[in-house]
Amino acid sequence: MTAATLLQVARDKGLMIATAESCTAGMIAAAITDPAGSSAIFDRGFVTYSNAAKMQMLGVKSDTLTDHGAVSEAVAAEMALGAQKKSQAQIAISVTGIAGPGGTEHKPEGRVCFGVATETGVHTETVEFGAIGRAGVRSATVSHALDLLLLAAHNAKA
C-alpha cells in the first residue's frame, strides 16, 4: 500500500488523519505527507517518545502506563483516542513498541502495539515483527500502519 492510495481514498471521503507515534518517532507522518496534496488529509502528528509526553500531549493515564506498560494495546488505544480528540481528524493511528535492539522475555524486540480511532471507536492489535533490527521494525511498523489507515478510510462513512 502506498501513501498515495491512502491520500486518494481519504480525500474522496473528506477524511482527515492524525498520528500518535512512539517507536517510529514521526515516520508514519512523514510517509503520509510524502505525496503532493497530503495537506488535504493530514491534520497533525504527535511524537510522544516518553511516557511524560504520552500523558501531557495525548492524555494517556498514568495508571494505564503503570498497569500495562508503554508497549501495550491499552496505551495504544489511549494514544489513538487522544490524538483524535486533540485534532481535527476523523481517523487517528497510534504506535508504541520495542524497535530494538533489546527487549525482554515479556516484551520482545519487534513487538508493536497499534491503535486506530475512528467514529465507531478504537481498534487495537499487537504485531510481533521479530528481531529484524531497529530499522526493519520501524519500516514494517510504518507499512502496517498505512495498511490499517487505508482499511479505516475504506470503512469510514463519506
mmCIF file with all atom_site columns, C-alpha atoms in Angstrom, residues 16-94:
data_model
loop_
_atom_site.group_PDB
_atom_site.id
_atom_site.type_symbol
_atom_site.label_atom_id
_atom_site.label_alt_id
_atom_site.label_comp_id
_atom_site.label_asym_id
_atom_site.label_entity_id
_atom_site.label_seq_id
_atom_site.pdbx_PDB_ins_code
_atom_site.Cartn_x
_atom_site.Cartn_y
_atom_site.Cartn_z
_atom_site.occupancy
_atom_site.B_iso_or_equiv
_atom_site.pdbx_formal_charge
_atom_site.auth_seq_id
_atom_site.auth_comp_id
_atom_site.auth_asym_id
_atom_site.auth_atom_id
_atom_site.pdbx_PDB_model_num
ATOM 1  C CA . MET A 1 16 ? -8.511  13.953 7.980  1.00 0.00 ? 16 MET A CA 1
ATOM 2  C CA . ILE A 1 17 ? -5.835  11.811 9.656  1.00 0.00 ? 17 ILE A CA 1
ATOM 3  C CA . ALA A 1 18 ? -3.688  12.302 12.752 1.00 0.00 ? 18 ALA A CA 1
ATOM 4  C CA . THR A 1 19 ? -0.817  10.185 14.058 1.00 0.00 ? 19 THR A CA 1
ATOM 5  C CA . ALA A 1 20 ? 0.490   9.448  17.548 1.00 0.00 ? 20 ALA A CA 1
ATOM 6  C CA . GLU A 1 21 ? 3.895   7.813  17.325 1.00 0.00 ? 21 GLU A CA 1
ATOM 7  C CA . SER A 1 22 ? 6.354   6.480  19.833 1.00 0.00 ? 22 SER A CA 1
ATOM 8  C CA . CYS A 1 23 ? 8.740   3.895  18.336 1.00 0.00 ? 23 CYS A CA 1
ATOM 9  C CA . THR A 1 24 ? 8.554   5.399  14.830 1.00 0.00 ? 24 THR A CA 1
ATOM 10 C CA . ALA A 1 25 ? 9.110   8.995  16.007 1.00 0.00 ? 25 ALA A CA 1
ATOM 11 C CA . GLY A 1 26 ? 7.229   10.625 13.125 1.00 0.00 ? 26 GLY A CA 1
ATOM 12 C CA . MET A 1 27 ? 8.000   8.184  10.331 1.00 0.00 ? 27 MET A CA 1
ATOM 13 C CA . ILE A 1 28 ? 4.299   7.441  9.707  1.00 0.00 ? 28 ILE A CA 1
ATOM 14 C CA . ALA A 1 29 ? 3.516   11.155 9.465  1.00 0.00 ? 29 ALA A CA 1
ATOM 15 C CA . ALA A 1 30 ? 6.445   11.558 7.075  1.00 0.00 ? 30 ALA A CA 1
ATOM 16 C CA . ALA A 1 31 ? 5.183   8.703  4.883  1.00 0.00 ? 31 ALA A CA 1
ATOM 17 C CA . ILE A 1 32 ? 1.652   10.115 4.771  1.00 0.00 ? 32 ILE A CA 1
ATOM 18 C CA . THR A 1 33 ? 2.892   13.572 3.846  1.00 0.00 ? 33 THR A CA 1
ATOM 19 C CA . ASP A 1 34 ? 5.348   12.384 1.204  1.00 0.00 ? 34 ASP A CA 1
ATOM 20 C CA . PRO A 1 35 ? 2.847   12.613 -1.704 1.00 0.00 ? 35 PRO A CA 1
ATOM 21 C CA . ALA A 1 36 ? 1.928   16.045 -3.013 1.00 0.00 ? 36 ALA A CA 1
ATOM 22 C CA . GLY A 1 37 ? -1.517  17.112 -1.845 1.00 0.00 ? 37 GLY A CA 1
ATOM 23 C CA . SER A 1 38 ? -1.261  15.398 1.534  1.00 0.00 ? 38 SER A CA 1
ATOM 24 C CA . SER A 1 39 ? -2.313  18.593 3.309  1.00 0.00 ? 39 SER A CA 1
ATOM 25 C CA . ALA A 1 40 ? -5.854  17.751 2.184  1.00 0.00 ? 40 ALA A CA 1
ATOM 26 C CA . ILE A 1 41 ? -5.900  14.728 4.510  1.00 0.00 ? 41 ILE A CA 1
ATOM 27 C CA . PHE A 1 42 ? -3.194  15.124 7.163  1.00 0.00 ? 42 PHE A CA 1
ATOM 28 C CA . ASP A 1 43 ? -4.050  17.249 10.181 1.00 0.00 ? 43 ASP A CA 1
ATOM 29 C CA . ARG A 1 44 ? -1.174  16.665 12.609 1.00 0.00 ? 44 ARG A CA 1
ATOM 30 C CA . GLY A 1 45 ? 1.218   14.239 14.195 1.00 0.00 ? 45 GLY A CA 1
ATOM 31 C CA . PHE A 1 46 ? 2.235   13.725 17.795 1.00 0.00 ? 46 PHE A CA 1
ATOM 32 C CA . VAL A 1 47 ? 5.660   12.265 18.544 1.00 0.00 ? 47 VAL A CA 1
ATOM 33 C CA . THR A 1 48 ? 5.375   11.008 22.116 1.00 0.00 ? 48 THR A CA 1
ATOM 34 C CA . TYR A 1 49 ? 8.518   9.018  22.768 1.00 0.00 ? 49 TYR A CA 1
ATOM 35 C CA . SER A 1 50 ? 8.470   9.430  26.541 1.00 0.00 ? 50 SER A CA 1
ATOM 36 C CA . ASN A 1 51 ? 5.736   8.430  28.958 1.00 0.00 ? 51 ASN A CA 1
ATOM 37 C CA . ALA A 1 52 ? 5.524   12.061 30.086 1.00 0.00 ? 52 ALA A CA 1
ATOM 38 C CA . ALA A 1 53 ? 4.814   13.139 26.502 1.00 0.00 ? 53 ALA A CA 1
ATOM 39 C CA . LYS A 1 54 ? 2.149   10.451 26.136 1.00 0.00 ? 54 LYS A CA 1
ATOM 40 C CA . MET A 1 55 ? 0.400   11.784 29.238 1.00 0.00 ? 55 MET A CA 1
ATOM 41 C CA . GLN A 1 56 ? 0.857   15.511 28.534 1.00 0.00 ? 56 GLN A CA 1
ATOM 42 C CA . MET A 1 57 ? 0.137   15.560 24.800 1.00 0.00 ? 57 MET A CA 1
ATOM 43 C CA . LEU A 1 58 ? -2.383  12.726 24.425 1.00 0.00 ? 58 LEU A CA 1
ATOM 44 C CA . GLY A 1 59 ? -3.957  12.302 27.845 1.00 0.00 ? 59 GLY A CA 1
ATOM 45 C CA . VAL A 1 60 ? -2.688  8.761  28.411 1.00 0.00 ? 60 VAL A CA 1
ATOM 46 C CA . LYS A 1 61 ? -3.421  7.929  32.040 1.00 0.00 ? 61 LYS A CA 1
ATOM 47 C CA . SER A 1 62 ? -0.506  7.262  34.376 1.00 0.00 ? 62 SER A CA 1
ATOM 48 C CA . ASP A 1 63 ? -2.434  4.270  35.760 1.00 0.00 ? 63 ASP A CA 1
ATOM 49 C CA . THR A 1 64 ? -2.611  2.768  32.272 1.00 0.00 ? 64 THR A CA 1
ATOM 50 C CA . LEU A 1 65 ? 1.146   3.123  31.865 1.00 0.00 ? 65 LEU A CA 1
ATOM 51 C CA . THR A 1 66 ? 1.783   1.655  35.319 1.00 0.00 ? 66 THR A CA 1
ATOM 52 C CA . ASP A 1 67 ? -0.671  -1.230 34.942 1.00 0.00 ? 67 ASP A CA 1
ATOM 53 C CA . HIS A 1 68 ? 0.111   -2.207 31.332 1.00 0.00 ? 68 HIS A CA 1
ATOM 54 C CA . GLY A 1 69 ? 3.408   -0.588 30.364 1.00 0.00 ? 69 GLY A CA 1
ATOM 55 C CA . ALA A 1 70 ? 4.052   1.795  27.490 1.00 0.00 ? 70 ALA A CA 1
ATOM 56 C CA . VAL A 1 71 ? 4.114   -1.066 24.979 1.00 0.00 ? 71 VAL A CA 1
ATOM 57 C CA . SER A 1 72 ? 0.547   -2.281 25.329 1.00 0.00 ? 72 SER A CA 1
ATOM 58 C CA . GLU A 1 73 ? -2.740  -2.180 23.485 1.00 0.00 ? 73 GLU A CA 1
ATOM 59 C CA . ALA A 1 74 ? -4.239  -0.220 26.394 1.00 0.00 ? 74 ALA A CA 1
ATOM 60 C CA . VAL A 1 75 ? -1.710  2.578  25.889 1.00 0.00 ? 75 VAL A CA 1
ATOM 61 C CA . ALA A 1 76 ? -2.060  2.390  22.088 1.00 0.00 ? 76 ALA A CA 1
ATOM 62 C CA . ALA A 1 77 ? -5.838  2.831  22.479 1.00 0.00 ? 77 ALA A CA 1
ATOM 63 C CA . GLU A 1 78 ? -5.455  5.887  24.715 1.00 0.00 ? 78 GLU A CA 1
ATOM 64 C CA . MET A 1 79 ? -2.844  7.357  22.379 1.00 0.00 ? 79 MET A CA 1
ATOM 65 C CA . ALA A 1 80 ? -5.116  6.993  19.332 1.00 0.00 ? 80 ALA A CA 1
ATOM 66 C CA . LEU A 1 81 ? -8.141  8.394  21.160 1.00 0.00 ? 81 LEU A CA 1
ATOM 67 C CA . GLY A 1 82 ? -6.059  11.291 22.486 1.00 0.00 ? 82 GLY A CA 1
ATOM 68 C CA . ALA A 1 83 ? -4.748  12.135 19.017 1.00 0.00 ? 83 ALA A CA 1
ATOM 69 C CA . GLN A 1 84 ? -8.255  12.051 17.604 1.00 0.00 ? 84 GLN A CA 1
ATOM 70 C CA . LYS A 1 85 ? -9.626  14.237 20.412 1.00 0.00 ? 85 LYS A CA 1
ATOM 71 C CA . LYS A 1 86 ? -6.816  16.809 20.166 1.00 0.00 ? 86 LYS A CA 1
ATOM 72 C CA . SER A 1 87 ? -7.028  17.145 16.380 1.00 0.00 ? 87 SER A CA 1
ATOM 73 C CA . GLN A 1 88 ? -9.481  17.717 13.567 1.00 0.00 ? 88 GLN A CA 1
ATOM 74 C CA . ALA A 1 89 ? -9.033  14.125 12.386 1.00 0.00 ? 89 ALA A CA 1
ATOM 75 C CA . GLN A 1 90 ? -11.731 11.531 11.877 1.00 0.00 ? 90 GLN A CA 1
ATOM 76 C CA . ILE A 1 91 ? -9.066  8.797  11.922 1.00 0.00 ? 91 ILE A CA 1
ATOM 77 C CA . ALA A 1 92 ? -6.088  8.657  14.260 1.00 0.00 ? 92 ALA A CA 1
ATOM 78 C CA . ILE A 1 93 ? -3.451  5.960  14.409 1.00 0.00 ? 93 ILE A CA 1
ATOM 79 C CA . SER A 1 94 ? -1.009  5.254  17.201 1.00 0.00 ? 94 SER A CA 1
#
